[in-house]
Amino acid sequence: MRAIAVILRRELSAYFKAPLGYVVAAVVLLLSGLLFYAEALGPAAGARLSADVLSRFFFNVSGLVAIAAVVISIRLLTEERQSGSIVLLHTSPVRDRDIVLGKFFAAFAFLAGITLATLYLPLLVLVNGKVSWGHIAVGYLGVLLLGGAVLAIGLFASVLTRNSLAAAVTGGALTGSMFLLWPLAMVVGQPFAEVFAGLAIHGRHFSGFQVGVLHLRDVVYYLGVTYFFLLLATRTLDARRWQ
Amino acid sequence: MDEALRTACITMISASGLAKYFGGKRALGPVSFEIGRGDTVGFLGLNGAGKTTALRILAGDLRPSAGSLIVNGSDAIRDPIAVRRLVGFLPEQPPLYPDMAVGNYLRFAGRLHGMAPADVERRVGDVEELMGLKDVSREIIRHLSAGYRQRVGLAQAVIHEPELLILDEPAHDLDPAQIAEMRALLGALRDHHTILVSSHNLPEISQTCDKLLFLDGGKIIASGSEAELAARWLDTFRSEVAIRLPDGGRELELDADVAAMPPVAAAIAALRSIEGVLEIKAMAVPQEGGASIHVESGEDKRSEICRILVEQGFEVTRLERSREKLESVFLDLVRGAERARDSGNPAA
């Protein structure tokens, strides 16, 4: 646990030293604000119910956070391998699992900070409309679970290669594929439709969170995806010592 | 004391049949060797000889494809974490975080090794003092020169006071002044650590190492102290003595025929009177303001060389064993092994 905390601290401080972190945060906050304006206050908003506005807000933010998670996760291990600093971690008495978890939790904390910085937007809906705290809490839980799962996918991609562009393409392709499973499930027949819908990272598993309904199966799904890709990342990191 | 226990106490590393393959290509081994506690050992070989692979395995960065490795009594394959606690490693490219300040980076390295906060602070101060990093403690690593970066890399390797210090090409990318500094730092560390240091340059490490392991094609082709290797490989002893010329060597050129110059000719004549001297050569050394005389003899004649030159009124500025010959023999050995490999003779 101590090694995880040491790595987490270093990683988290690195986000505030590099422009990438600020750029990602600025873009997410700007776009979430613009989309909220369009959905809630713009000419297309019409007489939309406040619960509907909040649901669309979480839908939009989930997409932005997923993209931000891919961008943030690219540098997690590719940078270390490019600069050679990974050798310090590899030759310290630290398990590969701790390296992966330290980096994951640091990225997750940063992503959670960006996500929660959008809180003023649903609070506007809460003050001026009829939505519950529960809807807001469940919505954010869903966004964070989705963000964590995408971070784990991106972290796995960053273990695979030392090239940032290749890691970005791999992470983006993996995440994109898992997003596309949902529209794909709409057009294929059974039993594939059911399998694709069950595996899709958005759609069925996120729709509950979006409307403020918490299903244990959705929480388990996101935690499962996160665990699976973190495990893959750990095993791949370990395997590299043998290659 | 039980023999096995005694052996364990004096042996820091015991490698047996250690081999490493990258894909189907053999990078190391199988090699077997033992390194004693407190030894300073040089891994010598040309580029691609397997030095870095061997050191990365010993440091726990890589796992061997075959063989066993015991470090300080711990099995490096079954319990790598225990071994990594004992090891400080400086790879060829120092493992630095360019965005961190020097002091914070050393604190991070200390904490990674499980040091208590108070110990980390104490050691950061000590190590910065030892490595001459006090003045740059708050500097961002990306802004440091190559020499300072190398020092920071060495500082992280010793921050946790490891029993075994592994340095891969520590003089890589350094200028001559920085190489001398690095050599002095290694000298200061010798008393506290077992040190493994790699290089492709014999003179660079022979002065600091008790024992040398010569690698070629992933195999150890020779090992022993410099004196043992010289005794085994060379049938003569070579001394190199530098004398200052009366005018300080002004207007001396590198290709000057110094042997014909009266003071040098007199020195050579005086040296020829030493019994057992086989051959004498001289060359100009403008940067030292004089000439360098190479004396080949059946045995070590350095004390007589020094005595005679001083008696004759020469100013001796340097006297040492010449490593040039040992290095050329090593290169011949490597080329011989390469030729044998090319001709398909695996016994070489």
XYZ file of C-alpha atoms in Angstrom:
591
model
C 0.000 0.000 0.000
C 2.851 2.342 0.850
C 4.473 1.925 -2.550
C 1.119 2.654 -4.214
C 0.825 5.884 -2.194
C 4.403 6.929 -3.075
C 3.813 6.400 -6.808
C 0.351 8.009 -6.648
C 1.788 11.175 -5.072
C 4.511 11.522 -7.671
C 2.143 10.885 -10.558
C -0.470 13.285 -9.294
C 2.081 16.076 -8.894
C 3.284 15.389 -12.457
C -0.201 16.260 -13.822
C 0.097 19.758 -12.379
C 3.600 20.278 -13.804
C 2.786 19.418 -17.407
C 0.497 21.413 -19.726
C -1.403 18.274 -20.797
C -3.330 18.082 -17.526
C -4.432 21.716 -17.707
C -5.370 21.426 -21.379
C -7.499 18.321 -20.770
C -9.205 19.941 -17.776
C -9.879 23.168 -19.703
C -11.305 21.372 -22.750
C -13.595 19.135 -20.656
C -14.907 22.064 -18.623
C -15.406 24.273 -21.677
C -17.199 21.632 -23.737
C -19.339 20.426 -20.843
C -20.417 24.044 -20.249
C -21.210 24.615 -23.921
C -23.142 21.358 -24.237
C -25.062 22.115 -21.067
C -25.995 25.517 -22.429
C -27.200 23.945 -25.661
C -29.199 21.243 -23.873
C -30.689 23.321 -21.053
C -30.801 26.933 -22.141
C -30.292 27.004 -25.879
C -33.007 27.392 -28.523
C -33.195 23.611 -28.954
C -33.892 23.062 -25.261
C -37.583 23.896 -25.565
C -39.692 22.869 -22.609
C -37.445 20.019 -21.552
C -37.932 18.538 -18.067
C -35.137 19.243 -15.605
C -34.587 15.492 -15.080
C -34.204 15.134 -18.822
C -31.686 17.985 -18.908
C -29.683 16.300 -16.143
C -29.819 12.962 -17.952
C -28.491 14.526 -21.152
C -25.820 16.339 -19.153
C -24.498 13.035 -17.768
C -24.655 11.488 -21.239
C -22.507 14.310 -22.650
C -20.101 14.413 -19.706
C -19.608 10.640 -19.867
C -18.390 10.983 -23.463
C -16.071 13.876 -22.622
C -14.660 12.065 -19.568
C -14.080 8.902 -21.597
C -12.061 10.857 -24.183
C -10.175 12.662 -21.395
C -9.415 9.301 -19.764
C -7.868 7.971 -22.979
C -5.723 11.117 -23.345
C -4.600 11.072 -19.701
C -3.779 7.373 -19.684
C -1.517 7.475 -22.771
C 1.415 8.952 -20.867
C 1.127 6.691 -17.831
C 3.763 4.147 -18.869
C 4.864 5.143 -22.374
C 6.581 8.246 -20.994
C 8.347 6.203 -18.317
C 9.619 3.773 -20.916
C 10.676 6.513 -23.324
C 12.675 8.383 -20.683
C 14.017 5.205 -19.052
C 12.632 6.181 -15.635
C 10.665 2.902 -15.584
C 13.971 1.254 -14.608
C 13.814 3.009 -11.229
C 10.394 1.451 -10.583
C 11.466 -1.931 -11.948
C 14.574 -2.160 -9.780
C 12.914 -0.877 -6.592
C 11.366 -3.349 -4.154
C 7.934 -2.594 -5.594
C 5.550 -5.103 -7.152
C 4.335 -4.554 -10.713
C 0.804 -4.529 -9.302
C 1.727 -1.552 -7.080
C 3.196 0.337 -10.045
C 0.008 -0.169 -12.048
C -2.295 0.691 -9.131
C -0.273 3.760 -8.127
C -0.487 5.124 -11.635
C -4.137 4.186 -12.049
C -5.258 5.827 -8.796
C -3.281 8.987 -9.592
C -4.907 9.253 -13.021
C -8.299 8.442 -11.518
C -7.904 11.132 -8.835
C -7.025 13.685 -11.506
C -9.925 12.611 -13.714
C -12.292 12.684 -10.739
C -11.131 16.239 -9.977
C -11.945 17.353 -13.533
C -15.285 15.527 -13.489
C -16.384 16.976 -10.171
C -15.403 20.464 -11.338
C -18.512 20.276 -13.573
C -20.712 19.925 -10.478
C -21.896 23.538 -10.688
C -23.899 22.641 -13.811
C -26.185 19.987 -12.245
C -26.419 22.232 -9.180
C -27.977 24.863 -11.449
C -30.585 22.275 -12.442
C -31.098 21.310 -8.780
C -31.705 24.915 -7.758
C -33.931 25.831 -10.692
C -35.652 22.510 -11.409
C -36.970 19.364 -9.863
C -34.172 16.840 -9.572
C -32.892 14.980 -6.542
C -29.439 14.816 -4.963
C -29.653 11.077 -5.554
C -29.903 11.544 -9.325
C -26.815 13.781 -9.281
C -24.833 11.382 -7.044
C -25.727 8.309 -9.115
C -24.971 10.143 -12.353
C -21.526 11.149 -11.171
C -20.888 7.641 -9.829
C -21.619 6.294 -13.318
C -19.358 8.851 -15.007
C -16.519 8.039 -12.587
C -16.960 4.277 -12.995
C -16.919 4.686 -16.788
C -13.863 6.978 -16.545
C -12.068 4.427 -14.345
C -12.787 1.630 -16.803
C -11.506 3.684 -19.761
C -8.412 4.678 -17.763
C -7.693 0.998 -17.121
C -8.016 0.282 -20.860
C -5.695 3.194 -21.671
C -3.209 2.104 -19.011
C -3.114 -1.345 -20.558
C -2.487 0.234 -23.981
C 0.351 2.317 -22.526
C 2.059 -0.838 -21.226
C 1.993 -2.384 -24.677
C 4.160 0.178 -26.432
C 6.733 2.877 -25.727
C 5.365 5.043 -28.526
C 2.782 7.602 -27.352
C 0.995 7.749 -30.694
C 0.736 3.950 -30.881
C -0.543 3.872 -27.287
C -3.122 6.550 -28.096
C -4.311 4.668 -31.189
C -4.454 1.350 -29.314
C -6.228 2.838 -26.290
C -8.611 4.796 -28.507
C -9.350 1.765 -30.693
C -10.023 -0.505 -27.707
C -12.271 2.053 -26.024
C -13.977 2.956 -29.298
C -14.685 -0.706 -30.007
C -16.284 -1.128 -26.608
C -18.439 1.958 -27.245
C -19.439 0.695 -30.711
C -20.689 -2.602 -29.312
C -23.876 -0.812 -28.205
C -25.007 0.526 -31.616
C -23.863 -2.780 -33.078
C -26.138 -4.626 -30.658
C -29.057 -2.640 -32.116
C -28.526 -3.960 -35.635
C -27.488 -7.612 -35.174
C -29.732 -10.494 -34.324
C -29.777 -12.673 -31.221
C -27.774 -14.042 -29.477
C -25.091 -11.552 -30.602
C -27.260 -8.548 -29.768
C -27.459 -9.645 -26.143
C -23.730 -10.400 -25.912
C -22.737 -7.086 -27.500
C -25.139 -5.113 -25.314
C -23.757 -6.866 -22.232
C -20.179 -6.053 -23.153
C -20.724 -2.477 -24.401
C -19.063 0.082 -22.149
C -21.835 2.622 -22.797
C -25.514 2.165 -23.536
C -27.190 -0.463 -21.391
C -24.712 -0.202 -18.524
C -24.682 3.579 -18.416
C -28.348 4.334 -19.082
C -29.353 3.588 -15.470
C -26.793 5.985 -14.023
C -27.890 8.613 -16.520
C -31.421 8.695 -15.145
C -30.406 8.282 -11.514
C -31.144 4.570 -11.176
C -28.429 2.461 -9.569
C -28.171 -1.175 -10.714
C -25.653 -3.373 -8.945
C -24.978 -5.254 -12.208
C -23.783 -2.020 -13.853
C -21.445 -1.219 -10.965
C -20.086 -4.773 -11.100
C -19.629 -4.478 -14.881
C -17.520 -1.301 -14.690
C -15.490 -2.584 -11.752
C -15.011 -5.852 -13.635
C -13.762 -4.101 -16.792
C -11.419 -1.973 -14.674
C -10.075 -5.000 -12.804
C -9.641 -7.005 -16.005
C -7.579 -4.365 -17.805
C -5.518 -3.505 -14.719
C -4.753 -7.197 -14.353
C -3.776 -7.377 -18.031
C -1.551 -4.312 -17.588
C 0.148 -5.861 -14.531
C 0.707 -9.186 -16.259
C 2.055 -7.459 -19.390
C 4.424 -5.339 -17.302
C 5.688 -8.465 -15.577
C 5.984 -10.348 -18.864
C 8.262 -7.642 -20.243
C 10.921 -8.618 -17.702
C 11.005 -12.084 -19.276
C 11.158 -10.922 -22.893
C 32.128 -22.180 11.042
C 30.190 -24.434 8.713
C 31.742 -24.301 5.212
C 28.446 -23.511 3.470
C 27.704 -20.693 5.912
C 31.212 -19.287 5.532
C 30.846 -19.310 1.745
C 27.463 -17.581 2.024
C 29.005 -14.901 4.251
C 31.774 -14.013 1.844
C 29.805 -14.399 -1.398
C 27.543 -11.561 -2.512
C 26.526 -12.978 -5.894
C 26.487 -16.540 -7.082
C 25.321 -17.027 -10.668
C 25.083 -20.435 -12.240
C 24.214 -21.137 -15.872
C 22.669 -17.698 -16.208
C 21.322 -17.084 -19.699
C 19.052 -14.593 -21.395
C 17.370 -14.842 -24.755
C 15.485 -12.031 -26.483
C 13.166 -13.900 -28.803
C 15.382 -16.575 -30.288
C 18.542 -14.510 -29.953
C 20.970 -15.251 -27.147
C 22.066 -12.065 -25.395
C 23.846 -13.680 -22.460
C 25.244 -16.952 -21.307
C 25.145 -19.416 -20.055
C 27.565 -17.826 -17.596
C 28.567 -18.805 -14.075
C 30.495 -16.602 -11.691
C 30.816 -15.617 -8.064
C 31.415 -12.162 -6.679
C 32.640 -11.647 -3.159
C 31.216 -9.252 -0.590
C 32.990 -5.892 -0.764
C 34.549 -6.563 -4.162
C 34.603 -3.971 -6.916
C 34.174 -5.860 -10.164
C 34.411 -4.517 -13.694
C 32.324 -6.029 -16.497
C 34.338 -5.364 -19.609
C 33.354 -5.994 -23.190
C 32.685 -4.370 -26.510
C 29.220 -3.051 -27.312
C 26.778 -5.961 -27.548
C 28.953 -8.251 -25.432
C 26.164 -8.859 -22.908
C 27.295 -6.504 -20.131
C 24.072 -4.539 -19.891
C 21.935 -7.676 -20.041
C 23.981 -9.246 -17.233
C 23.731 -6.144 -15.071
C 19.994 -5.703 -15.705
C 19.424 -9.284 -14.575
C 21.544 -8.746 -11.471
C 19.627 -5.529 -10.715
C 16.249 -7.260 -11.036
C 15.163 -5.302 -14.123
C 15.140 -8.454 -16.261
C 14.492 -12.077 -15.447
C 16.916 -14.678 -16.796
C 15.709 -17.246 -19.333
C 17.693 -19.963 -17.570
C 20.028 -20.521 -14.659
C 20.039 -19.548 -11.013
C 21.049 -16.356 -9.291
C 21.623 -16.010 -5.560
C 22.260 -12.527 -4.210
C 23.258 -12.241 -0.556
C 21.623 -15.605 0.112
C 18.295 -14.703 -1.566
C 17.058 -16.373 -4.719
C 16.675 -13.541 -7.245
C 14.169 -15.495 -9.337
C 11.880 -16.711 -6.559
C 12.125 -13.627 -4.376
C 13.087 -10.671 -6.592
C 11.700 -8.093 -4.153
C 14.116 -9.216 -1.413
C 17.027 -8.908 -3.835
C 15.941 -5.512 -5.125
C 16.050 -4.198 -1.553
C 19.800 -4.897 -1.557
C 20.564 -3.377 -4.922
C 21.166 0.149 -6.167
C 21.209 0.414 -9.958
C 22.413 3.119 -12.300
C 21.605 2.139 -15.905
C 23.434 3.612 -18.862
C 20.671 6.178 -19.200
C 19.958 7.462 -15.649
C 16.324 6.727 -14.672
C 15.337 10.327 -14.005
C 12.051 12.219 -13.967
C 12.914 15.431 -15.857
C 10.040 17.368 -14.268
C 11.197 16.790 -10.676
C 13.597 18.818 -8.552
C 16.768 16.934 -7.573
C 15.937 16.763 -3.846
C 12.354 15.650 -4.454
C 13.515 13.002 -6.904
C 15.937 11.573 -4.333
C 13.175 11.601 -1.696
C 10.928 9.708 -4.127
C 13.662 7.126 -4.794
C 14.209 6.694 -1.044
C 10.515 6.221 -0.349
C 10.233 3.712 -3.195
C 12.868 1.670 -1.381
C 10.695 1.687 1.734
C 12.813 4.102 3.778
C 11.239 5.847 6.792
C 10.628 9.617 6.278
C 13.330 10.614 8.809
C 15.872 8.307 7.149
C 14.962 9.706 3.736
C 15.682 13.287 4.865
C 18.975 12.275 6.485
C 20.135 10.318 3.467
C 19.111 12.974 0.930
C 21.348 15.437 2.800
C 24.231 12.946 3.009
C 24.002 11.866 -0.619
C 23.709 15.427 -1.943
C 26.828 16.253 0.032
C 28.707 13.187 -1.244
C 27.732 13.756 -4.880
C 28.172 17.518 -4.855
C 24.478 18.151 -5.464
C 23.757 20.528 -2.580
C 23.730 23.579 -4.831
C 21.303 22.055 -7.318
C 18.951 20.389 -4.824
C 16.047 22.614 -5.900
C 16.925 22.604 -9.601
C 14.605 20.840 -12.031
C 16.414 17.801 -13.446
C 15.624 18.722 -17.066
C 17.768 21.860 -16.628
C 20.891 19.992 -15.453
C 23.986 19.185 -17.515
C 24.802 15.565 -18.465
C 27.411 15.380 -15.711
C 24.979 16.498 -13.031
C 22.307 14.143 -14.315
C 24.734 11.275 -14.026
C 25.488 12.322 -10.457
C 21.774 12.457 -9.649
C 21.433 8.969 -11.148
C 24.256 7.716 -8.965
C 22.712 9.450 -5.950
C 19.415 7.594 -6.431
C 21.328 4.331 -6.674
C 22.940 4.810 -3.250
C 20.147 6.677 -1.432
C 18.983 3.533 0.411
C 22.541 2.424 1.288
C 22.386 -0.750 -0.823
C 24.837 -3.544 -0.174
C 25.228 -4.090 -3.913
C 25.747 -1.182 -6.272
C 25.416 -1.855 -10.018
C 26.592 0.793 -12.464
C 26.167 0.356 -16.194
C 28.615 2.556 -18.116
C 28.665 5.279 -15.431
C 31.054 7.388 -17.509
C 28.807 7.215 -20.575
C 28.395 10.635 -22.238
C 30.719 12.382 -19.781
C 33.638 14.631 -20.693
C 37.140 13.812 -19.382
C 36.765 16.071 -16.323
C 33.434 14.478 -15.456
C 34.910 10.991 -15.963
C 37.620 11.843 -13.425
C 34.925 13.070 -11.010
C 32.928 9.884 -11.510
C 36.047 7.806 -10.836
C 36.622 9.733 -7.619
C 33.003 9.144 -6.576
C 33.376 5.419 -7.212
C 36.516 5.453 -5.107
C 34.559 7.043 -2.262
C 31.821 4.388 -2.540
C 34.138 1.368 -2.660
C 34.448 1.047 1.102
C 30.709 0.785 1.682
C 29.367 -1.315 -1.167
C 30.000 -4.304 -3.336
C 30.235 -2.610 -6.722
C 29.703 -3.960 -10.238
C 30.613 -1.526 -12.970
C 30.539 -2.050 -16.714
C 32.553 -0.404 -19.435
C 33.970 -1.054 -22.872
C 37.061 0.887 -21.901
C 39.685 -1.010 -19.868
C 41.692 1.973 -18.550
C 38.454 3.593 -17.418
C 37.624 0.882 -14.885
C 40.838 -1.057 -14.287
C 41.993 1.547 -11.781
C 38.893 1.171 -9.626
C 38.201 -2.566 -9.884
C 39.663 -5.488 -7.919
C 38.490 -7.984 -10.482
C 37.579 -7.860 -14.157
C 35.129 -10.038 -16.069
C 35.683 -9.922 -19.820
C 32.536 -10.647 -21.825
C 32.165 -11.333 -25.484
C 29.180 -12.706 -27.382
C 27.309 -13.080 -24.085
C 29.987 -15.260 -22.497
C 32.760 -14.644 -20.016
C 36.006 -15.124 -21.894
C 38.361 -14.233 -19.050
C 38.226 -13.115 -15.432
C 40.602 -12.133 -12.664
C 42.435 -9.137 -11.275
C 44.348 -6.931 -13.671
C 47.606 -8.324 -12.298
C 46.395 -11.919 -12.749
C 45.273 -11.237 -16.301
C 48.521 -9.484 -17.112
C 50.483 -12.408 -15.670
C 48.361 -14.827 -17.712
C 48.316 -12.906 -20.971
C 51.511 -10.916 -20.995
C 55.012 -12.263 -20.796
C 56.478 -8.793 -20.260
C 55.782 -5.856 -17.949
C 55.156 -2.420 -19.436
C 55.797 0.773 -17.513
C 55.001 4.250 -18.675
C 56.989 7.156 -17.253
C 56.470 10.824 -18.113
C 59.251 13.364 -17.747
C 59.055 17.125 -18.081
C 61.392 18.708 -20.619
C 63.603 21.624 -19.505
C 61.679 24.204 -21.535
C 58.313 22.794 -20.443
C 57.817 21.167 -23.818
C 57.086 24.426 -25.571
C 56.687 24.065 -29.319
C 56.599 20.303 -28.898
C 54.400 18.612 -31.483
C 52.628 15.298 -31.164
C 54.548 13.717 -34.018
C 57.925 15.119 -32.889
C 60.800 12.620 -32.743
C 61.379 13.128 -29.025
C 63.735 10.142 -28.780
C 66.263 12.167 -30.762
C 66.015 15.162 -28.450
C 69.078 15.358 -26.160
C 67.268 15.254 -22.753
C 65.020 12.341 -23.807
C 67.900 10.493 -25.476
C 69.834 10.834 -22.191
C 66.893 9.468 -20.209
C 66.544 6.505 -22.603
C 70.269 5.783 -22.327
C 70.021 5.841 -18.521
C 67.037 3.483 -18.574
C 68.828 1.030 -20.866
C 71.297 0.448 -18.025
C 68.553 -1.273 -15.998
C 68.979 -5.016 -16.127
C 66.088 -6.849 -17.778
C 64.839 -3.921 -19.888
C 63.830 -5.230 -23.298
C 62.558 -2.272 -25.239
C 62.127 1.464 -24.803
C 59.977 3.828 -26.842
C 59.291 7.511 -26.386
C 56.582 9.821 -27.569
C 55.793 13.480 -27.181
C 53.083 14.501 -24.713
C 52.677 18.251 -25.275
C 49.804 18.552 -22.808
C 52.099 17.272 -20.040
C 54.980 19.451 -21.183
C 57.345 16.622 -21.946
C 57.735 13.057 -23.127
C 56.241 9.718 -22.222
C 58.684 6.795 -22.196
C 57.375 3.229 -22.449
C 59.700 0.659 -20.902
C 59.123 -3.043 -21.549
C 60.863 -5.383 -19.146
C 60.748 -8.965 -17.932
C 59.341 -7.865 -14.579
C 58.196 -4.791 -12.697
C 61.047 -2.255 -12.835
C 59.112 0.866 -11.852
C 61.066 1.618 -8.662
C 64.391 1.420 -10.514
C 63.084 3.525 -13.384
C 62.012 6.226 -10.965
C 65.288 6.096 -8.980
C 67.531 6.339 -12.029
C 65.623 9.194 -13.646
C 65.549 11.207 -10.420
C 69.269 10.566 -9.870
C 69.904 11.839 -13.396
C 68.051 15.032 -12.540
C 64.861 14.430 -14.547
C 61.532 15.707 -13.291
C 59.244 12.652 -13.249
C 55.611 13.739 -13.571
C 53.970 10.326 -13.915
C 54.902 6.672 -13.531
C 52.402 3.859 -13.972
C 51.853 0.455 -15.368
C 50.915 0.694 -18.998
C 47.457 -0.720 -19.695
C 47.754 -0.275 -23.405
C 49.198 -3.739 -23.949
C 46.619 -5.493 -21.749
C 43.826 -3.823 -23.684
C 45.293 -4.793 -27.036
C 45.587 -8.412 -25.840
C 41.939 -8.258 -24.763
C 40.938 -6.954 -28.181
C 42.964 -9.731 -29.842
C 41.133 -12.228 -27.637
C 37.744 -10.826 -28.657
C 38.673 -10.839 -32.333
C 39.907 -14.412 -31.962
C 36.580 -15.418 -30.410
C 34.719 -13.650 -33.226
C 36.788 -15.431 -35.848
C 36.136 -18.756 -34.122
C 32.397 -18.042 -34.050
C 32.418 -17.055 -37.702
C 34.191 -20.287 -38.602
C 31.605 -22.241 -36.588
C 33.887 -23.438 -33.798
C 31.754 -23.278 -30.657
C 34.614 -24.254 -28.395
C 36.238 -20.848 -28.648
